[in-house]
Short mmCIF file of N, CA, C and O in Angstrom, two decimals:
data_model
loop_
_atom_site.label_atom_id
_atom_site.label_comp_id
_atom_site.label_asym_id
_atom_site.label_seq_id
_atom_site.Cartn_x
_atom_site.Cartn_y
_atom_site.Cartn_z
N UNK A 1 0.79 -1.77 0.04
CA UNK A 1 -0.18 -0.02 -0.15
C UNK A 1 0.36 1.12 0.08
O UNK A 1 2.38 1.16 0.46
N UNK A 2 0.84 2.01 -0.72
CA UNK A 2 1.12 3.78 -1.01
C UNK A 2 0.33 4.63 0.22
O UNK A 2 -0.45 4.50 0.46
N UNK A 3 1.26 5.30 0.45
CA UNK A 3 0.89 6.69 1.83
C UNK A 3 1.36 7.91 0.95
O UNK A 3 2.38 7.64 0.46
N UNK A 4 0.15 8.45 1.25
CA UNK A 4 0.63 9.74 0.15
C UNK A 4 -0.36 11.18 1.23
O UNK A 4 -1.19 10.55 2.10
N UNK A 5 0.69 12.06 1.36
CA UNK A 5 0.82 12.59 2.24
C UNK A 5 0.60 14.48 1.59
O UNK A 5 1.53 14.41 0.28
N UNK A 6 -0.92 15.14 1.70
CA UNK A 6 -0.60 15.91 0.83
C UNK A 6 -0.18 17.23 1.74
O UNK A 6 -0.10 17.07 3.10
N UNK A 7 0.39 18.87 0.91
CA UNK A 7 0.56 19.65 1.93
C UNK A 7 0.38 21.00 0.83
O UNK A 7 0.62 20.73 -0.94
N UNK A 8 0.28 21.81 1.15
CA UNK A 8 0.10 23.34 0.32
C UNK A 8 -0.94 24.07 -0.14
O UNK A 8 -1.12 25.06 -0.49
N UNK A 9 -2.17 23.55 1.09
CA UNK A 9 -3.07 24.13 0.51
C UNK A 9 -2.75 25.57 1.16
O UNK A 9 -2.37 26.15 2.35
N UNK A 10 -4.17 26.28 1.53
CA UNK A 10 -3.95 27.28 2.17
C UNK A 10 -5.32 28.27 1.27
O UNK A 10 -6.03 28.23 0.25
N UNK A 11 -5.22 29.51 1.99
CA UNK A 11 -5.93 31.08 1.56
C UNK A 11 -5.83 32.06 0.26
O UNK A 11 -3.89 32.38 0.89
N UNK A 12 -6.55 32.13 -0.26
CA UNK A 12 -5.41 32.40 -1.38
C UNK A 12 -6.72 33.44 -2.38
O UNK A 12 -7.94 33.54 -2.37
N UNK A 13 -6.03 34.76 -2.44
CA UNK A 13 -7.22 35.89 -3.31
C UNK A 13 -7.43 35.08 -4.36
O UNK A 13 -6.79 34.61 -5.07
N UNK A 14 -8.33 35.32 -5.30
CA UNK A 14 -8.60 35.35 -6.71
C UNK A 14 -7.30 35.93 -8.20
O UNK A 14 -7.24 36.99 -7.41
N UNK A 15 -7.53 34.84 -8.85
CA UNK A 15 -5.76 35.45 -9.36
C UNK A 15 -4.86 34.59 -9.24
O UNK A 15 -3.58 35.11 -9.55
N UNK A 16 -4.73 34.25 -7.28
CA UNK A 16 -3.54 33.58 -7.18
C UNK A 16 -3.13 32.71 -6.97
O UNK A 16 -3.44 31.92 -7.79
N UNK A 17 -1.96 32.08 -6.80
CA UNK A 17 -1.04 30.74 -6.57
C UNK A 17 -1.23 30.06 -5.44
O UNK A 17 -1.08 30.74 -4.87
N UNK A 18 -1.52 28.55 -5.50
CA UNK A 18 -0.57 27.71 -4.74
C UNK A 18 -0.01 26.70 -5.54
O UNK A 18 -0.61 25.90 -7.02
N UNK A 19 1.10 25.96 -5.22
CA UNK A 19 1.65 24.81 -5.35
C UNK A 19 1.34 23.12 -4.52
O UNK A 19 2.02 24.04 -3.50
N UNK A 20 0.47 22.78 -4.67
CA UNK A 20 0.09 21.58 -3.76
C UNK A 20 1.25 20.70 -3.57
O UNK A 20 1.69 20.41 -5.29
N UNK A 21 1.75 19.65 -2.75
CA UNK A 21 2.59 18.49 -3.55
C UNK A 21 1.41 17.35 -2.77
O UNK A 21 0.76 17.51 -1.77
N UNK A 22 2.34 16.64 -3.01
CA UNK A 22 1.60 15.17 -2.77
C UNK A 22 2.94 13.97 -2.39
O UNK A 22 3.70 13.90 -3.89
N UNK A 23 3.55 13.86 -1.01
CA UNK A 23 4.63 12.88 -1.06
C UNK A 23 4.52 11.69 -0.83
O UNK A 23 3.30 11.16 -0.11
N UNK A 24 4.67 10.80 -1.93
CA UNK A 24 3.80 9.27 -1.55
C UNK A 24 5.23 8.61 -0.96
O UNK A 24 6.34 8.24 -0.79
N UNK A 25 5.17 7.30 -0.28
CA UNK A 25 6.09 6.72 0.53
C UNK A 25 5.34 5.10 0.38
O UNK A 25 4.43 4.86 0.27
N UNK A 26 6.56 4.07 1.45
CA UNK A 26 5.20 2.87 1.25
C UNK A 26 5.74 1.61 0.37
O UNK A 26 5.91 0.58 0.22
N UNK A 27 6.09 2.03 -0.64
CA UNK A 27 6.40 0.82 -2.00
C UNK A 27 6.85 1.57 -2.93
O UNK A 27 6.56 3.20 -3.41
N UNK A 28 7.63 1.54 -4.03
CA UNK A 28 7.75 1.87 -5.31
C UNK A 28 6.60 1.95 -6.42
O UNK A 28 5.53 1.34 -5.73
N UNK A 29 7.00 3.67 -6.32
CA UNK A 29 5.23 3.87 -8.01
C UNK A 29 5.63 3.58 -8.73
O UNK A 29 4.76 4.29 -9.51
N UNK A 30 6.79 3.16 -9.60
CA UNK A 30 7.23 2.96 -10.84
C UNK A 30 5.69 2.73 -11.19
O UNK A 30 5.74 1.63 -10.95
N UNK A 31 5.83 3.35 -12.44
CA UNK A 31 4.73 2.38 -13.32
C UNK A 31 3.44 2.96 -12.89
O UNK A 31 2.46 2.42 -13.39
N UNK A 32 3.01 3.46 -12.20
CA UNK A 32 2.23 4.20 -11.65
C UNK A 32 1.20 4.90 -12.03
O UNK A 32 1.72 6.10 -12.80
N UNK A 33 0.09 5.69 -11.79
CA UNK A 33 -0.35 6.99 -12.06
C UNK A 33 -0.97 7.58 -11.25
O UNK A 33 -1.57 7.40 -10.32
N UNK A 34 -0.83 9.04 -11.23
CA UNK A 34 -0.83 10.00 -10.05
C UNK A 34 -1.35 10.77 -9.75
O UNK A 34 -1.44 11.16 -10.89
N UNK A 35 -2.98 10.89 -9.33
CA UNK A 35 -4.11 12.17 -10.07
C UNK A 35 -4.36 12.54 -8.67
O UNK A 35 -4.14 12.66 -7.94
N UNK A 36 -5.11 14.02 -9.23
CA UNK A 36 -5.62 14.73 -8.60
C UNK A 36 -6.64 15.36 -8.46
O UNK A 36 -7.36 14.65 -9.37
N UNK A 37 -7.59 14.87 -7.45
CA UNK A 37 -9.22 15.15 -6.87
C UNK A 37 -9.26 16.15 -6.41
O UNK A 37 -8.72 16.24 -5.46
N UNK A 38 -10.97 17.00 -6.15
CA UNK A 38 -10.72 18.32 -5.57
C UNK A 38 -12.49 17.52 -4.92
O UNK A 38 -13.12 17.14 -5.79
N UNK A 39 -12.67 18.06 -4.03
CA UNK A 39 -14.15 17.98 -3.39
C UNK A 39 -14.45 18.85 -3.08
O UNK A 39 -14.31 19.38 -2.14
N UNK A 40 -15.62 20.01 -3.37
CA UNK A 40 -16.57 21.06 -2.90
C UNK A 40 -17.33 20.85 -1.76
O UNK A 40 -17.94 19.43 -1.96
N UNK A 41 -17.59 20.78 -0.88
CA UNK A 41 -18.82 20.83 0.05
C UNK A 41 -20.00 20.82 -1.27
O UNK A 41 -20.63 21.44 -1.43
N UNK A 42 -20.66 19.37 -0.41
CA UNK A 42 -22.00 19.34 -1.09
C UNK A 42 -22.05 19.20 -2.55
O UNK A 42 -22.31 18.90 -3.07
N UNK A 43 -20.83 19.25 -3.65
CA UNK A 43 -20.40 18.79 -3.87
C UNK A 43 -19.43 17.26 -4.56
O UNK A 43 -18.64 16.53 -3.62
N UNK A 44 -19.59 16.80 -5.74
CA UNK A 44 -18.80 15.13 -5.79
C UNK A 44 -17.64 15.36 -5.78
O UNK A 44 -17.04 16.29 -6.65
N UNK A 45 -17.21 14.64 -6.05
CA UNK A 45 -15.40 14.33 -5.71
C UNK A 45 -15.20 14.18 -7.90
O UNK A 45 -15.24 14.12 -8.43
N UNK A 46 -14.20 15.68 -8.29
CA UNK A 46 -14.00 15.13 -9.29
C UNK A 46 -12.77 15.82 -9.84
O UNK A 46 -10.96 16.01 -8.95
N UNK A 47 -11.90 14.85 -11.41
CA UNK A 47 -10.66 14.47 -11.29
C UNK A 47 -10.29 15.91 -11.51
O UNK A 47 -11.20 17.23 -12.12
N UNK A 48 -9.20 16.57 -11.25
CA UNK A 48 -8.59 17.60 -11.49
C UNK A 48 -7.41 17.45 -12.80
O UNK A 48 -6.90 18.30 -13.48
N UNK A 49 -6.51 16.29 -12.20
CA UNK A 49 -5.66 16.42 -13.05
C UNK A 49 -4.53 15.03 -12.79
O UNK A 49 -4.98 14.10 -11.76
N UNK A 50 -4.17 14.60 -13.90
CA UNK A 50 -3.30 12.81 -13.56
C UNK A 50 -1.89 13.23 -14.06
O UNK A 50 -1.42 13.65 -15.16
N UNK A 51 -0.97 12.38 -13.82
CA UNK A 51 0.35 12.02 -14.79
C UNK A 51 0.92 10.81 -14.40
O UNK A 51 0.60 10.20 -13.37
N UNK A 52 1.78 10.73 -15.42
CA UNK A 52 2.25 8.89 -15.63
C UNK A 52 3.49 9.79 -14.49
O UNK A 52 4.27 9.32 -15.15
N UNK A 53 3.28 8.18 -14.13
CA UNK A 53 5.31 8.88 -13.43
C UNK A 53 6.11 7.99 -14.26
O UNK A 53 7.45 8.55 -13.99
N UNK A 54 6.00 6.92 -14.83
CA UNK A 54 7.20 6.78 -15.57
C UNK A 54 7.27 7.59 -16.81
O UNK A 54 8.58 7.98 -17.00
N UNK A 55 6.57 7.99 -17.66
CA UNK A 55 6.53 8.92 -18.65
C UNK A 55 6.50 10.23 -18.72
O UNK A 55 6.61 11.10 -19.79
N UNK A 56 5.60 10.68 -17.75
CA UNK A 56 5.38 11.97 -17.67
C UNK A 56 4.15 12.48 -18.28
O UNK A 56 3.98 13.29 -18.37
N UNK A 57 3.31 11.16 -18.57
CA UNK A 57 2.38 12.24 -19.66
C UNK A 57 1.26 12.24 -19.07
O UNK A 57 1.15 12.24 -17.63
N UNK A 58 0.02 13.55 -18.94
CA UNK A 58 -0.40 14.38 -18.26
C UNK A 58 -1.62 14.48 -19.33
O UNK A 58 -2.44 14.21 -20.28
N UNK A 59 -3.41 14.90 -18.17
CA UNK A 59 -4.39 15.23 -18.41
C UNK A 59 -5.03 15.78 -17.72
O UNK A 59 -4.36 16.19 -16.30
N UNK A 60 -5.45 16.85 -18.22
CA UNK A 60 -6.48 17.88 -17.10
C UNK A 60 -8.27 17.57 -17.38
O UNK A 60 -8.37 17.60 -18.45
N UNK A 61 -8.56 18.19 -16.10
CA UNK A 61 -10.02 18.67 -16.63
C UNK A 61 -10.27 19.67 -17.13
O UNK A 61 -9.62 20.49 -17.43
N UNK A 62 -11.10 20.21 -18.57
CA UNK A 62 -10.97 21.23 -19.07
C UNK A 62 -11.62 22.37 -18.15
O UNK A 62 -10.57 23.13 -18.33
N UNK A 63 -11.83 22.18 -16.83
CA UNK A 63 -11.49 23.13 -16.22
C UNK A 63 -10.75 23.76 -15.40
O UNK A 63 -10.85 25.10 -15.25
N UNK A 64 -9.56 23.11 -16.05
CA UNK A 64 -8.69 23.41 -14.93
C UNK A 64 -7.54 24.04 -15.78
O UNK A 64 -6.00 24.02 -15.34
N UNK A 65 -7.67 23.05 -17.13
CA UNK A 65 -6.39 22.80 -18.16
C UNK A 65 -6.20 24.33 -18.22
O UNK A 65 -7.05 25.37 -18.76
N UNK A 66 -4.88 24.86 -18.55
CA UNK A 66 -3.83 26.27 -18.74
C UNK A 66 -4.14 27.13 -17.55
O UNK A 66 -2.80 28.22 -17.86
N UNK A 67 -4.38 26.39 -16.52
CA UNK A 67 -3.96 26.92 -15.51
C UNK A 67 -3.64 26.30 -14.78
O UNK A 67 -2.56 27.19 -13.29
N UNK A 68 -3.84 25.28 -14.14
CA UNK A 68 -3.04 24.41 -13.82
C UNK A 68 -1.90 22.89 -14.53
O UNK A 68 -1.96 22.89 -15.42
N UNK A 69 -0.89 22.76 -13.53
CA UNK A 69 0.04 21.92 -13.90
C UNK A 69 0.40 20.90 -13.37
O UNK A 69 1.00 21.38 -12.19
N UNK A 70 0.59 20.44 -13.65
CA UNK A 70 0.71 18.31 -12.35
C UNK A 70 2.03 18.43 -13.41
O UNK A 70 2.75 18.07 -14.05
N UNK A 71 3.33 18.16 -12.26
CA UNK A 71 4.72 17.79 -12.40
C UNK A 71 4.34 16.60 -11.66
O UNK A 71 4.22 15.98 -10.22
N UNK A 72 5.72 15.50 -12.01
CA UNK A 72 6.64 14.49 -10.32
C UNK A 72 8.20 14.72 -10.42
O UNK A 72 8.97 15.27 -11.11
N UNK A 73 8.87 14.74 -9.42
CA UNK A 73 10.10 15.49 -8.87
C UNK A 73 10.25 13.78 -8.44
O UNK A 73 10.58 12.93 -7.26
N UNK A 74 10.85 12.52 -9.73
CA UNK A 74 11.30 11.07 -9.63
C UNK A 74 11.97 10.52 -7.85
O UNK A 74 11.60 10.21 -6.99
N UNK A 75 13.21 11.65 -7.69
CA UNK A 75 14.10 11.39 -6.70
C UNK A 75 13.82 11.62 -5.30
O UNK A 75 13.92 11.27 -4.22
N UNK A 76 12.24 12.81 -5.05
CA UNK A 76 11.76 12.77 -4.30
C UNK A 76 10.16 12.20 -3.93
O UNK A 76 9.19 12.32 -2.75
N UNK A 77 10.25 11.29 -4.79
CA UNK A 77 8.80 10.52 -4.95
C UNK A 77 7.19 11.72 -4.91
O UNK A 77 6.59 11.11 -3.79
N UNK A 78 7.29 12.68 -5.62
CA UNK A 78 6.71 13.82 -5.00
C UNK A 78 5.70 14.39 -6.58
O UNK A 78 6.43 14.51 -7.55
N UNK A 79 4.40 14.56 -6.35
CA UNK A 79 4.15 15.28 -7.48
C UNK A 79 3.21 16.45 -7.19
O UNK A 79 3.09 16.52 -5.71
N UNK A 80 3.44 17.43 -7.80
CA UNK A 80 3.03 18.81 -7.83
C UNK A 80 1.41 18.91 -8.17
O UNK A 80 1.22 18.92 -9.56
N UNK A 81 1.22 19.85 -7.93
CA UNK A 81 -0.09 20.41 -8.72
C UNK A 81 0.17 21.54 -8.39
O UNK A 81 -0.58 22.59 -7.58
N UNK A 82 0.50 22.59 -9.64
CA UNK A 82 1.05 24.02 -9.81
C UNK A 82 -0.51 24.67 -9.88
O UNK A 82 -0.78 24.25 -11.27
N UNK A 83 -0.97 25.82 -9.68
CA UNK A 83 -2.38 26.11 -9.63
C UNK A 83 -2.30 27.45 -9.84
O UNK A 83 -1.81 28.61 -8.60
N UNK A 84 -2.82 28.62 -10.96
CA UNK A 84 -2.67 29.58 -10.96
C UNK A 84 -3.76 29.98 -12.02
O UNK A 84 -4.69 29.73 -11.75
N UNK A 85 -3.80 31.21 -11.52
CA UNK A 85 -4.96 32.55 -12.04
C UNK A 85 -6.40 31.75 -11.17
O UNK A 85 -7.52 31.19 -11.85
N UNK A 86 -5.94 31.46 -10.44
CA UNK A 86 -7.43 30.77 -8.77
C UNK A 86 -8.37 31.51 -9.01
O UNK A 86 -8.45 32.63 -9.21
N UNK A 87 -9.68 30.17 -9.16
CA UNK A 87 -10.91 31.72 -9.22
C UNK A 87 -11.74 30.94 -7.37
O UNK A 87 -11.34 29.42 -7.28
N UNK A 88 -12.67 31.57 -6.96
CA UNK A 88 -13.22 31.16 -6.32
C UNK A 88 -13.93 29.67 -6.47
O UNK A 88 -14.25 29.34 -5.05
N UNK A 89 -14.62 28.89 -7.49
CA UNK A 89 -15.01 27.96 -7.83
C UNK A 89 -13.91 26.86 -7.51
O UNK A 89 -14.30 25.93 -8.18
N UNK A 90 -12.81 26.94 -7.30
CA UNK A 90 -11.30 25.76 -7.59
C UNK A 90 -11.60 26.07 -5.59
O UNK A 90 -10.61 24.69 -5.15
N UNK A 91 -12.51 27.11 -5.31
CA UNK A 91 -11.75 26.36 -3.73
C UNK A 91 -12.65 25.12 -3.37
O UNK A 91 -13.21 24.58 -3.66
N UNK A 92 -12.23 23.80 -2.83
CA UNK A 92 -12.22 22.74 -2.29
C UNK A 92 -11.20 21.79 -1.48
O UNK A 92 -10.20 22.90 -1.51
N UNK A 93 -11.87 20.59 -1.14
CA UNK A 93 -10.51 20.41 -0.84
C UNK A 93 -9.55 19.18 -1.53
O UNK A 93 -10.72 18.52 -2.70
N UNK A 94 -8.42 19.22 -1.81
CA UNK A 94 -7.58 18.54 -2.58
C UNK A 94 -7.54 17.34 -2.40
O UNK A 94 -6.41 17.21 -0.97
N UNK A 95 -7.27 16.47 -3.21
CA UNK A 95 -7.15 15.19 -2.61
C UNK A 95 -5.44 14.14 -3.54
O UNK A 95 -6.56 14.92 -4.92
N UNK A 96 -4.67 13.81 -3.31
CA UNK A 96 -3.73 12.91 -4.25
C UNK A 96 -4.41 11.19 -3.99
O UNK A 96 -4.49 10.88 -2.65
N UNK A 97 -4.41 11.07 -5.49
CA UNK A 97 -4.47 9.05 -5.13
C UNK A 97 -3.40 8.48 -6.11
O UNK A 97 -2.83 9.26 -7.07
N UNK A 98 -3.81 7.38 -5.99
CA UNK A 98 -2.54 6.07 -7.39
C UNK A 98 -3.30 5.00 -7.76
O UNK A 98 -4.64 5.20 -7.22
N UNK A 99 -3.10 4.98 -8.88
CA UNK A 99 -3.71 4.20 -9.94
C UNK A 99 -2.82 2.88 -10.20
O UNK A 99 -1.62 3.32 -10.85
N UNK A 100 -2.91 1.93 -9.64
CA UNK A 100 -1.16 1.09 -9.87
C UNK A 100 -1.85 0.38 -11.60
O UNK A 100 -0.77 -0.72 -11.47
N UNK A 101 -2.86 0.11 -12.32
CA UNK A 101 -2.98 -0.20 -13.18
C UNK A 101 -2.00 0.49 -14.75
O UNK A 101 -2.30 0.18 -15.51
N UNK A 102 -1.54 1.58 -14.73
CA UNK A 102 -1.02 2.34 -15.63
C UNK A 102 -1.69 3.37 -16.49
O UNK A 102 -3.56 3.94 -15.77
N UNK A 103 -1.46 3.69 -17.49
CA UNK A 103 -2.27 4.75 -17.94
C UNK A 103 -3.01 4.68 -19.38
O UNK A 103 -3.47 3.44 -19.49
N UNK A 104 -4.39 4.69 -18.20
CA UNK A 104 -5.66 4.52 -19.82
C UNK A 104 -6.54 5.05 -19.70
O UNK A 104 -6.56 6.86 -18.93
N UNK A 105 -8.02 4.79 -20.30
CA UNK A 105 -9.00 6.09 -20.15
C UNK A 105 -9.51 6.07 -18.34
O UNK A 105 -10.41 6.71 -18.38
N UNK A 106 -9.32 5.10 -17.84
CA UNK A 106 -10.12 5.85 -16.78
C UNK A 106 -9.67 6.03 -15.46
O UNK A 106 -10.10 6.33 -14.57
N UNK A 107 -8.49 7.31 -16.02
CA UNK A 107 -7.61 7.79 -15.15
C UNK A 107 -8.03 8.82 -14.48
O UNK A 107 -7.75 10.25 -13.42
N UNK A 108 -9.61 9.35 -14.93
CA UNK A 108 -10.14 10.40 -14.35
C UNK A 108 -11.49 9.79 -13.96
O UNK A 108 -11.87 11.04 -13.45
N UNK A 109 -11.11 9.02 -13.88
CA UNK A 109 -12.02 8.26 -12.53
C UNK A 109 -11.93 7.72 -11.56
O UNK A 109 -10.72 6.89 -11.73
N UNK A 110 -12.06 8.17 -10.32
CA UNK A 110 -12.09 8.02 -8.69
C UNK A 110 -11.86 6.68 -8.64
O UNK A 110 -11.06 6.41 -7.78
N UNK A 111 -12.66 6.12 -9.16
CA UNK A 111 -13.25 4.49 -8.86
C UNK A 111 -12.07 3.75 -9.28
O UNK A 111 -11.65 2.42 -8.46
N UNK A 112 -11.06 4.18 -9.99
CA UNK A 112 -10.04 3.32 -10.55
C UNK A 112 -8.80 3.10 -9.44
O UNK A 112 -7.06 3.33 -9.70
N UNK A 113 -8.62 4.15 -8.90
CA UNK A 113 -7.59 4.88 -7.59
C UNK A 113 -8.19 4.18 -6.55
O UNK A 113 -8.53 4.20 -5.34
N UNK A 114 -6.49 3.63 -6.19
CA UNK A 114 -6.67 2.60 -4.89
C UNK A 114 -5.97 3.40 -3.54
O UNK A 114 -6.52 2.71 -2.52
N UNK A 115 -5.45 3.79 -3.71
CA UNK A 115 -5.22 5.08 -2.24
C UNK A 115 -4.91 5.74 -2.46
O UNK A 115 -4.98 6.58 -3.27
N UNK A 116 -4.99 7.03 -1.07
CA UNK A 116 -5.78 8.42 -1.30
C UNK A 116 -4.87 9.28 0.11
O UNK A 116 -4.55 8.51 0.97
N UNK A 117 -4.71 10.56 -0.70
CA UNK A 117 -4.14 10.92 0.72
C UNK A 117 -5.72 11.26 1.69
O UNK A 117 -6.69 11.37 1.25
N UNK A 118 -4.95 12.32 3.09
CA UNK A 118 -5.54 13.02 3.94
C UNK A 118 -6.70 14.15 3.15
O UNK A 118 -7.67 14.55 3.72
N UNK A 119 -5.62 15.12 2.47
CA UNK A 119 -6.36 15.74 1.69
C UNK A 119 -5.84 16.88 2.47
O UNK A 119 -5.25 17.20 3.33
N UNK A 120 -5.17 18.72 1.20
CA UNK A 120 -5.21 20.09 1.44
C UNK A 120 -6.35 20.85 1.11
O UNK A 120 -6.77 20.31 0.45
N UNK A 121 -6.48 21.33 1.87
CA UNK A 121 -7.67 22.29 2.17
C UNK A 121 -7.78 24.07 1.22
O UNK A 121 -6.32 24.77 1.44
N UNK A 122 -8.56 23.77 0.11
CA UNK A 122 -7.92 25.03 -0.73
C UNK A 122 -8.56 25.96 -0.63
O UNK A 122 -10.02 25.49 -0.93
N UNK A 123 -8.85 27.46 -0.16
CA UNK A 123 -9.56 28.15 0.24
C UNK A 123 -9.38 29.51 -1.07
O UNK A 123 -8.28 30.61 -0.37
N UNK A 124 -10.51 29.81 -2.04
CA UNK A 124 -9.86 31.51 -2.99
C UNK A 124 -10.97 32.04 -2.85
O UNK A 124 -12.17 31.41 -2.77
N UNK A 125 -10.48 33.26 -2.24
CA UNK A 125 -11.42 34.02 -1.87
C UNK A 125 -12.06 35.06 -2.59
O UNK A 125 -10.78 35.68 -3.43
N UNK A 126 -12.85 35.84 -3.02
CA UNK A 126 -13.00 36.68 -4.10
C UNK A 126 -13.50 38.44 -3.80
O UNK A 126 -12.57 38.13 -2.60
#
């Protein structure tokens, strides 16, 4: 089982930036897909972005494409989510998670993800 710990959330004004981090430990994540999801109060959890650990392929939700960037730092088993031009509608708890079955059409489906972090809160004020 992979343990995931998110950090970097906080309160920011509209138009501001934050960088979230997700540190993985417990076993090798080579070949995994790392994803970010978010859940706002009263809403379902939704896909934000994903990255293939091995070759760096990425995918984004249309609502964040062009504003958010997902990346990984292999030496530290860490995935980042750089969030720019933040909007109040980006306010949510952000979670990172892992898919062990590799890259495929399932990467934006939370049911494909086996391990989850505890989440980090992002609040964007208007």
